[in-house]
Coordinates of C-alpha atoms and ligand atoms in Angstrom, one line a residue:
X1 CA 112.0 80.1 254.0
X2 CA 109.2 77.6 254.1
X3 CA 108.6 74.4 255.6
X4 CA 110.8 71.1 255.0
X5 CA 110.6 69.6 252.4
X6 CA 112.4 66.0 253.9
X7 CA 112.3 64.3 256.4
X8 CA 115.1 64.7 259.5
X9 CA 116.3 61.2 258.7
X10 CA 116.9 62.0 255.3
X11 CA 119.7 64.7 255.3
X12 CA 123.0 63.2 255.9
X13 CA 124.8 65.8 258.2
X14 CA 128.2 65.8 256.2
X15 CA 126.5 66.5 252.6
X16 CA 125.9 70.2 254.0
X17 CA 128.8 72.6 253.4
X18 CA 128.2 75.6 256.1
X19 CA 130.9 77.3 254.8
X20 CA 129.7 77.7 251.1
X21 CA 127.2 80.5 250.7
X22 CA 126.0 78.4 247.7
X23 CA 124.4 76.3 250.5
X24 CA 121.8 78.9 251.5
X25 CA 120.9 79.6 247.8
X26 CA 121.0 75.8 246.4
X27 CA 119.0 74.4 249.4
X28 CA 117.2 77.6 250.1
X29 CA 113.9 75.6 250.5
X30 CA 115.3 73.0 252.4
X31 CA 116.4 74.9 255.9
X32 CA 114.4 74.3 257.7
X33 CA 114.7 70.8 257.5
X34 CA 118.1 70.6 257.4
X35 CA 118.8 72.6 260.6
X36 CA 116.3 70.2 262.5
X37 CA 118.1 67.8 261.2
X38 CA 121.3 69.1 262.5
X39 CA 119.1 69.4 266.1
X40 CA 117.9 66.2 266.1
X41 CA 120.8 64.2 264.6
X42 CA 123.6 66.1 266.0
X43 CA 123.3 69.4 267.8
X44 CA 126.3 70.2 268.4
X45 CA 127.9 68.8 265.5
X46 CA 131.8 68.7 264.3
X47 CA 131.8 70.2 260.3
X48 CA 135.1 69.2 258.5
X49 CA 136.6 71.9 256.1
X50 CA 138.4 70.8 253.6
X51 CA 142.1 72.6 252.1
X52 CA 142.6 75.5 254.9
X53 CA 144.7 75.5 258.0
X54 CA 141.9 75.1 260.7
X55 CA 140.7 71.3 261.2
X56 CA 137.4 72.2 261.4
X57 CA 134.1 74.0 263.6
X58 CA 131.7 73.2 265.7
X59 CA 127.9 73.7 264.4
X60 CA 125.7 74.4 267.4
X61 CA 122.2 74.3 266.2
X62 CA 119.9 73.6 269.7
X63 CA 118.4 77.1 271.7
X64 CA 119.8 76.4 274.7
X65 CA 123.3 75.5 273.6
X66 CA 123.4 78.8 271.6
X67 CA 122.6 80.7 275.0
X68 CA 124.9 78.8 276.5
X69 CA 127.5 79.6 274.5
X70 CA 126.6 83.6 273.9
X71 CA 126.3 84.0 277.5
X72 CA 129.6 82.6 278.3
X73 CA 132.6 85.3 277.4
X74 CA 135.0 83.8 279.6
X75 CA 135.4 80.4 278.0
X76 CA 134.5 81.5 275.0
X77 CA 136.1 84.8 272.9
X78 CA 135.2 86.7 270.2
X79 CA 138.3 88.5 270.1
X80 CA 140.0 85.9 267.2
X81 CA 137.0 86.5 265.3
X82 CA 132.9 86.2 265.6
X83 CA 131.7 85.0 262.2
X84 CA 132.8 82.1 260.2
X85 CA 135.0 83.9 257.6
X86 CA 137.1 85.5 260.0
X87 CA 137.7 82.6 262.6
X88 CA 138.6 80.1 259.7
X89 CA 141.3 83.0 258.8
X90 CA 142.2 82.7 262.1
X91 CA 141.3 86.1 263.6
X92 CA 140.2 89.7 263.1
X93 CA 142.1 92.5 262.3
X94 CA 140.3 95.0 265.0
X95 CA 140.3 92.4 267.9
X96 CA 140.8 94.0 271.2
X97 CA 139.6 97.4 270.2
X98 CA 136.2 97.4 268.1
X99 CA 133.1 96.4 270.1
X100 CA 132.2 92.9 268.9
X101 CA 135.3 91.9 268.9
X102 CA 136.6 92.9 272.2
X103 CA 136.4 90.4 275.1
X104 CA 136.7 90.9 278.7
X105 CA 137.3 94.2 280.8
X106 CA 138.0 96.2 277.8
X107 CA 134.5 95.2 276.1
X108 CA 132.4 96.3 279.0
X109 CA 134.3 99.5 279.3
X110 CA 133.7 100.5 275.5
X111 CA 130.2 99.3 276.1
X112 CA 129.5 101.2 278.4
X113 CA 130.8 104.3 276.3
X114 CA 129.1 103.4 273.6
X115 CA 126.0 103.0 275.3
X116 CA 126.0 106.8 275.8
X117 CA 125.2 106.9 272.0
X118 CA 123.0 104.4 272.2
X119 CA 120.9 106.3 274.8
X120 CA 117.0 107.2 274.8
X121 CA 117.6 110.7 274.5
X122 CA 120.1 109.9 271.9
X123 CA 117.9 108.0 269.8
X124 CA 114.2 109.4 270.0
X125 CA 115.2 112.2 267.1
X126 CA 117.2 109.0 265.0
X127 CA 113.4 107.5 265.7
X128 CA 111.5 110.1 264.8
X129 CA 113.9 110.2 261.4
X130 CA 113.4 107.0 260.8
X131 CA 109.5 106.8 260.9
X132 CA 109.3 110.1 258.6
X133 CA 111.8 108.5 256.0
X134 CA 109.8 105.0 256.2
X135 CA 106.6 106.7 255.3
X136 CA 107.5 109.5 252.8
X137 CA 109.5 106.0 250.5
X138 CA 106.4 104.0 251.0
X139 CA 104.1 106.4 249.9
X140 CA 106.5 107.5 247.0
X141 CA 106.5 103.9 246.0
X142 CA 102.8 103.2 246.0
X143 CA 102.2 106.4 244.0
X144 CA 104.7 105.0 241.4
X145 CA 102.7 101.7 241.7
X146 CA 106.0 99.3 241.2
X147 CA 109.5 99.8 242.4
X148 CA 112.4 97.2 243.9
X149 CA 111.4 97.1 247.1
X150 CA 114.8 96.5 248.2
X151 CA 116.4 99.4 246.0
X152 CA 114.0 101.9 246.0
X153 CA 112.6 101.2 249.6
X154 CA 114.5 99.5 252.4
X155 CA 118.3 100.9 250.7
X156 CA 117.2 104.0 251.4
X157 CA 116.7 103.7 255.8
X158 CA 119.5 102.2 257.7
X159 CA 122.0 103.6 256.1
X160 CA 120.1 107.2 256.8
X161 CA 119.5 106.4 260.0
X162 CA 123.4 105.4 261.1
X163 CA 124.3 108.6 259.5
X164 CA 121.8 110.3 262.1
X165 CA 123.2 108.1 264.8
X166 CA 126.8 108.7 263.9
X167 CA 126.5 112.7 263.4
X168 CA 127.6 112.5 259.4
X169 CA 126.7 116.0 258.0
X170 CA 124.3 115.9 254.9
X171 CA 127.0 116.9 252.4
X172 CA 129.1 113.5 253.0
X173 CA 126.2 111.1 253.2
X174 CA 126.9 110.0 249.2
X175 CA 130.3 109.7 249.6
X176 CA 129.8 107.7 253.1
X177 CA 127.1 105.4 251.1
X178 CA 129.4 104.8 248.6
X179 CA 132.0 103.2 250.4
X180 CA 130.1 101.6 252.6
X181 CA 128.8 100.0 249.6
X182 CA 131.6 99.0 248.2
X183 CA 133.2 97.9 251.7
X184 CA 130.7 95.5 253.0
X185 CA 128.3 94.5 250.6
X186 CA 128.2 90.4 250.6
X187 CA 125.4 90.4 248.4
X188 CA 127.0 89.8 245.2
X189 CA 129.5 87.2 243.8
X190 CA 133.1 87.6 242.5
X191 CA 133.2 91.3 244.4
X192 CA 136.9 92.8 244.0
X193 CA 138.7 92.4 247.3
X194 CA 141.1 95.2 246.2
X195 CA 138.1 97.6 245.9
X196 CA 136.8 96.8 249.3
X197 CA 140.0 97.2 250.9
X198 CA 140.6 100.4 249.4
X199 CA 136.8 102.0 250.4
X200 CA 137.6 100.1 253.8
X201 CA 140.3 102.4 254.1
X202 CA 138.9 105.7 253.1
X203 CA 136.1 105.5 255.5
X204 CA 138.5 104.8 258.4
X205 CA 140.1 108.4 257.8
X206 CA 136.8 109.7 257.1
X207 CA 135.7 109.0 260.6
X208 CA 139.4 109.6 261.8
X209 CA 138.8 113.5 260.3
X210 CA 135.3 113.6 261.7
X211 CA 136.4 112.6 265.0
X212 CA 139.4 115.3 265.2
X213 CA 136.4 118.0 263.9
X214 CA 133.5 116.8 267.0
X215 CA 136.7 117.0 269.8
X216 CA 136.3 120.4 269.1
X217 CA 133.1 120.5 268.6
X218 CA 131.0 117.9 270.6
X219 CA 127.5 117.2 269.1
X220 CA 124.7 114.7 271.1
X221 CA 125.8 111.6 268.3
X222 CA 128.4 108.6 268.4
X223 CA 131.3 110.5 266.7
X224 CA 131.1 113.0 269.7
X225 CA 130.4 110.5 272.4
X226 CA 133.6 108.3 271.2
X227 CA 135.8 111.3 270.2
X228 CA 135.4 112.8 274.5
X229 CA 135.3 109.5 276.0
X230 CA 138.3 108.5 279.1
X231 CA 138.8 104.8 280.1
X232 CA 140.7 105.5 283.6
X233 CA 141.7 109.1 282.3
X234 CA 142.9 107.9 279.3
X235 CA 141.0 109.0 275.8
X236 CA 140.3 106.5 273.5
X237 CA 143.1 105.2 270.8
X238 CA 142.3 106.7 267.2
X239 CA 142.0 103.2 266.4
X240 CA 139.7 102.9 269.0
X241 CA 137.5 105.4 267.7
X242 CA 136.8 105.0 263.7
X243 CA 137.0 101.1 264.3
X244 CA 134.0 101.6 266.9
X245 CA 132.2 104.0 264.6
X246 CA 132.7 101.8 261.8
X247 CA 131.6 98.7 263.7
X248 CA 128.0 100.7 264.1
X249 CA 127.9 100.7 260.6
X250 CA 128.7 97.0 260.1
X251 CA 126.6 96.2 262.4
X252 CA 123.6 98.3 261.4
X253 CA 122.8 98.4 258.0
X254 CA 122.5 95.0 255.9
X255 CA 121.0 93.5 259.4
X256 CA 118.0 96.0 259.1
X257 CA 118.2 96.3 255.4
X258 CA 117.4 92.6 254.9
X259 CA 115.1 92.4 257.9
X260 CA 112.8 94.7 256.2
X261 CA 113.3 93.7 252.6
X262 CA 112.1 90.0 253.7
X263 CA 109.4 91.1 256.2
X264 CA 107.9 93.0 252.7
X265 CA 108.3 89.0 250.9
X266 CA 107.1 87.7 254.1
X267 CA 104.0 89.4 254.1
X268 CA 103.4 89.0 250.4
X269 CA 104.1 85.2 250.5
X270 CA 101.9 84.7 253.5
X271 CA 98.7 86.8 252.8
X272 CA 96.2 85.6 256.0
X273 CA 98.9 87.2 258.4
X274 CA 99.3 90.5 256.0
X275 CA 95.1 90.7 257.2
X276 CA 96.1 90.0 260.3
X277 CA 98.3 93.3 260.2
X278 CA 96.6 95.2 258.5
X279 CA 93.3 95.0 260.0
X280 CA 94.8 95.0 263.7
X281 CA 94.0 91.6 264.9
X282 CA 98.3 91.6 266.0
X283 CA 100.1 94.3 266.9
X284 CA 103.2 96.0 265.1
X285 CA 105.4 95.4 267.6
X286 CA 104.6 91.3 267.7
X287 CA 104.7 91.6 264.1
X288 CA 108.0 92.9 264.2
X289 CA 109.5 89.8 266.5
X290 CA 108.4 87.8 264.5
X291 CA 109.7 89.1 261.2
X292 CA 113.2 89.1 263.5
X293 CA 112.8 85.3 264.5
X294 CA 111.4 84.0 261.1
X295 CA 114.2 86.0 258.9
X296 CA 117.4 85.3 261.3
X297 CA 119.0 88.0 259.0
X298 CA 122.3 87.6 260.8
X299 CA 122.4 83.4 260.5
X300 CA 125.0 82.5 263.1
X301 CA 128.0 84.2 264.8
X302 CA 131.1 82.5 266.2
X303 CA 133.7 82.1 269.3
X304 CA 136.6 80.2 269.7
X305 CA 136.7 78.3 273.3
X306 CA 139.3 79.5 275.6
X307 CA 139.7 76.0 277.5
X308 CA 138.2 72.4 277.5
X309 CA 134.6 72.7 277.7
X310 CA 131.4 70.5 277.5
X311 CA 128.2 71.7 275.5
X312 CA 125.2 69.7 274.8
X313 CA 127.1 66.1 275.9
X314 CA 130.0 67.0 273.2
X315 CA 133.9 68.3 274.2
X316 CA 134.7 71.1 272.9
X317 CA 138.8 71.5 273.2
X318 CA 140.5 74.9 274.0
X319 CA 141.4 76.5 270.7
X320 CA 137.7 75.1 268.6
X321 CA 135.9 77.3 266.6
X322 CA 132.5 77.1 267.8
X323 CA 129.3 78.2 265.2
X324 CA 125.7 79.7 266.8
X325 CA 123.5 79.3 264.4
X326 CA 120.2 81.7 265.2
X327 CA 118.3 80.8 262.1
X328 CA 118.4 77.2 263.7
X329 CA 117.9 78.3 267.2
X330 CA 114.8 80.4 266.1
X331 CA 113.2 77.0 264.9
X332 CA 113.9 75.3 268.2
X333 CA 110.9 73.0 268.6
X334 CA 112.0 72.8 272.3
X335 CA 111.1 76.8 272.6
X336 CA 109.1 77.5 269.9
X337 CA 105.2 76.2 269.4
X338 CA 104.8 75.2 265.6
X339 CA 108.4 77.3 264.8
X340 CA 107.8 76.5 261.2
X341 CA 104.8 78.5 261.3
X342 CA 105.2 82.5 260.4
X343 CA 102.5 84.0 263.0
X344 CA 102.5 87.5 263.4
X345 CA 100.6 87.5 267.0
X346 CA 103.5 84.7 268.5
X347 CA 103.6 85.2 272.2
X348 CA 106.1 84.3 273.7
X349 CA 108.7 85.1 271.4
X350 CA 112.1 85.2 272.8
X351 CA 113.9 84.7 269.5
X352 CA 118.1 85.3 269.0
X353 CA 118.1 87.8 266.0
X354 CA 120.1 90.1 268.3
X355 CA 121.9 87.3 269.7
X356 CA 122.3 87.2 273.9
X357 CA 124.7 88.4 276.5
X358 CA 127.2 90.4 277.0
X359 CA 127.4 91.2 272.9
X360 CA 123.7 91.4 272.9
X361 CA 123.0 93.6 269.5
X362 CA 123.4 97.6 270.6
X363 CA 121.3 98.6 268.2
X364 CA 118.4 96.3 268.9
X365 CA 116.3 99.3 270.2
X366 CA 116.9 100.7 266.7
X367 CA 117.2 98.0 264.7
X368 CA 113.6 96.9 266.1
X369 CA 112.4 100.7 265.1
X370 CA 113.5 100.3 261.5
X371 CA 111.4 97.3 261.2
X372 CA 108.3 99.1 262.8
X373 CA 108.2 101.8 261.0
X374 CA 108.5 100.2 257.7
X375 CA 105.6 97.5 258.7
X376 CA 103.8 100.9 260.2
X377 CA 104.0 102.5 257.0
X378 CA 103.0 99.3 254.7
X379 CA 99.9 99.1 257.0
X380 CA 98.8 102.5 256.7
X381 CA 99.9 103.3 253.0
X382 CA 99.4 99.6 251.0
X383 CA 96.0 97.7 250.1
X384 CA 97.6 95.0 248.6
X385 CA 101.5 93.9 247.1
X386 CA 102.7 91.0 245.4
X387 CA 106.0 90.4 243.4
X388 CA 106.4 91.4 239.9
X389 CA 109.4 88.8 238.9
X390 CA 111.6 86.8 241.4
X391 CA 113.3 87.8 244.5
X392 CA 117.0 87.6 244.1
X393 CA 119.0 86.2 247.4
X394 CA 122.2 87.6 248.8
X395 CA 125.5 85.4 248.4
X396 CA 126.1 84.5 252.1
X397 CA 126.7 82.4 254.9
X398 CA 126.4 84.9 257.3
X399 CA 123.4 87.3 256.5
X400 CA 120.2 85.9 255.2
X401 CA 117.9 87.9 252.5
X402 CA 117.4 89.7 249.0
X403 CA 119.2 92.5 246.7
X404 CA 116.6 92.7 244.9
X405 CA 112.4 92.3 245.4
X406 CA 110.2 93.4 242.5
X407 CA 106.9 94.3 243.4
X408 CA 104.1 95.8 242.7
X409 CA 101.9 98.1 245.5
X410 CA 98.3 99.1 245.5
X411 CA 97.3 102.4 247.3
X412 CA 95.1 102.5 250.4
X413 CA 91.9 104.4 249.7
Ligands
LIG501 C1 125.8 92.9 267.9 C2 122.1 91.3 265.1 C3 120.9 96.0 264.1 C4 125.1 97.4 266.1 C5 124.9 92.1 267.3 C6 124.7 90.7 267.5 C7 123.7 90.2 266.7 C8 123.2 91.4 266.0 C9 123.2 88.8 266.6 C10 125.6 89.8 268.5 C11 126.9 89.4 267.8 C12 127.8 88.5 268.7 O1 127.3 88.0 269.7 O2 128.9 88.2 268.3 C13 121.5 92.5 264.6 C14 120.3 92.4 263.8 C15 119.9 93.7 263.5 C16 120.9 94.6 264.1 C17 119.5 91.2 263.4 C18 118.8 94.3 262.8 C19 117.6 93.8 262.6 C20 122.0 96.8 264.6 C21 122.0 98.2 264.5 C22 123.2 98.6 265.0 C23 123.9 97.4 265.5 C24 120.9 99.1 263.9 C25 123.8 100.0 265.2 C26 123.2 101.1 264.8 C27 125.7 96.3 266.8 C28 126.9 96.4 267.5 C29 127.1 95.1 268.1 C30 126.0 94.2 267.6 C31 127.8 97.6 267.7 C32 128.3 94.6 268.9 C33 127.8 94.6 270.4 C34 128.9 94.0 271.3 O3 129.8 93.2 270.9 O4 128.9 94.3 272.5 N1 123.9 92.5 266.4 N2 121.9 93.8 264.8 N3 123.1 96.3 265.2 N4 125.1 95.0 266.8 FE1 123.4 94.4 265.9

């Protein structure tokens, strides 16, 4: 992303078609622009769709409108869907009983089970794998002095890492990358749905089989935690459990995958703050929020409203689809000093990468680690990078980033 290219008065709202990744490629340059545009103009903003059953969406582009609406899980629901594809469909299949998709009583209980995985102690070995992983690729990449970045490099870590999380022995991890592979990945066109279906499938009875194996054998990973868990004596549904440990795979890998991928194009593309890093004048960990707030990898999420209900001046009726749209919010001018500026040392920096409230990301602790130890590792191991041909973007209107990112690496003496 870079900064617009027209003027706010020059984008005419209904041109923009939200539901066509084509959008994000065609206009890639534009954005920014266009979503002040949408803030300025119109921010909360009624988007026709032509030939399907729904009449439409709501486009909610302003920060504080997008709090309002993430914060709010009683007049809004994400249990008939939480991204664009599946609310236009008209729901999801795993409402009620995978995390994100789970409203009410029945969310915070799960929560709070799978919080248990999510816990410190949990987590500082994933960590610790993580950092090891993110140096030893690095370092294999410089000595090779070119690679794909995204291939070669940034593949290679969440992936890894939710395997750690989720308990998956070493001797599965191919097959487990595999389908995951062909189950989720949105980054190229004209994928078969058959194929995706069928790998969606297979890893459900994977996790069903690794599930029956940890209630006999409880381990310290998600698998285990889900597998033991009682909500008012009762254990967890099988459903319950490989949707959940599923869901920790959806929600982990191509988020931190393309966070990472387009912090590496960030830095190359803006070489002042790549000093900045690498001589200390900002810290890592600012370095990493704003990598988070600048990329929006995840670009909006959805709800449907539960009853009548007024945001930003607009009614929105019981039954809407309603669209948060982060990589809009994150360029709130109202929030953010000079947003369209990429500044590693931005204080404050409340961005909504993991979005807010009760669905606040679960793996933001994690998801924030990938990112650090990849910029960690680029800092210490990397005098200089630069692309080698053009980055190629994903096909999406929901995640935002690059399959592909030639480039060449110089060592660090
Ligand atoms: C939820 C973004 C990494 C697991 C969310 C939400 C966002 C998000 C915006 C809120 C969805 C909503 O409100 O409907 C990201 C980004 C990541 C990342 C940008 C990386 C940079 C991860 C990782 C994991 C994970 C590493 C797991 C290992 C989840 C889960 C939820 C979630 C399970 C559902 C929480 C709930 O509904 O209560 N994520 N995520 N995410 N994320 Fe992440």
């Amino acid at each position: 992303m870079t900064t617009a290219t027209r003027a706010p008065g020059d984008v005419d709202l209904a041109d923009i078609d939200l539901t066509d990744p084509r959008t994000f490629l065609d206009r890639q340059k534009e954005l920014v622009g266009i979503w002040r545009a949408f803030r300025t103009q119109d921010p909360v903003h009624w988007h026709a769709v032509q030939g399907r059953a729904v009449p439409g969406f709501w486009v909610v582009s302003r920060y504080r409108d997008v709090m309002e609406v993430y914060r709010d899980n009683k007049r809004f629901t994400s249990e008939r869907g939480n991204v664009l594809a599946t609310l236009l469909e008209g729901g999801d299949s795993a409402a009620g009983r995978m995390l994100a998709v789970t409203d009410g009583r029945r969310h915070r209980e799960l929560r709070n089970v799978l919080l248990k995985a999510f816990a410190p102690r949990v987590l500082e070995p994933v960590v610790d794998g993580v950092r090891r992983r993110a140096d030893r690729l690095v370092r294999e990449a410089v000595a090779r002095g070119t690679c794909d970045f995204a291939q070669d490099v940034a593949e290679h870590i969440p992936m890894a890492t939710i395997a750690d999380l989720l308990g998956v022995p070493a001797a599965d991890r191919d097959y487990l990358l595999s389908l995951t592979k062909q189950a989720l990945s949105s980054e190229e066109e004209g994928q078969s749905e058959e194929e995706a279906l069928v790998a969606r499938n297979e890893l459900l009875l994977y996790f069903s089989d690794l599930a029956a194996e940890r209630r006999d054998d409880p381990r310290d990973d998600v698998v285990s935690v889900l597998a033991a868990a009682t909500i008012d004596g009762e254990p967890l549904n099988e459903q319950e459990i490989v949707l959940n440990c599923y869901s920790v795979i959806i929600g982990g890998d191509e988020t931190s995958r393309l966070s990472m991928i387009c912090g590496m194009h960030e830095l190359i593309g803006h070489p002042e703050q790549w000093r900045r890093l690498k001589e200390g004048e900002v810290t890592v960990e600012s370095a990493v929020e704003e990598v988070l707030r600048w990329v929006s990898p995840a670009m909006h999420f959805g709800r449907r409203a539960l009853t009548d209900v007024e945001i930003g001046g607009r009614t929105i009726r019981a039954g809407d689809v309603v669209t948060l749209w982060n990589s809009s919010a994150n360029y709130d001018e109202d929030v953010f000093d000079r947003p369209e500026v990429f500044d590693l040392g931005r204080t404050p920096n409340k961005h909504v990468s993991f979005g807010y409230g009760p669905h606040f990301c679960l793996g933001a602790y994690l998801g924030r680690a990938e990112i650090h130890a990849m910029l960690s590792a680029l800092r210490t191991h990397v005098a200089e990078a630069a692309l080698t041909s053009p980055a190629r973007p994903i096909h999406s209107n929901f995640l935002h980033g690059y399959s592909s990112l030639p480039v060449s690496l110089r060592a660090e003496r």
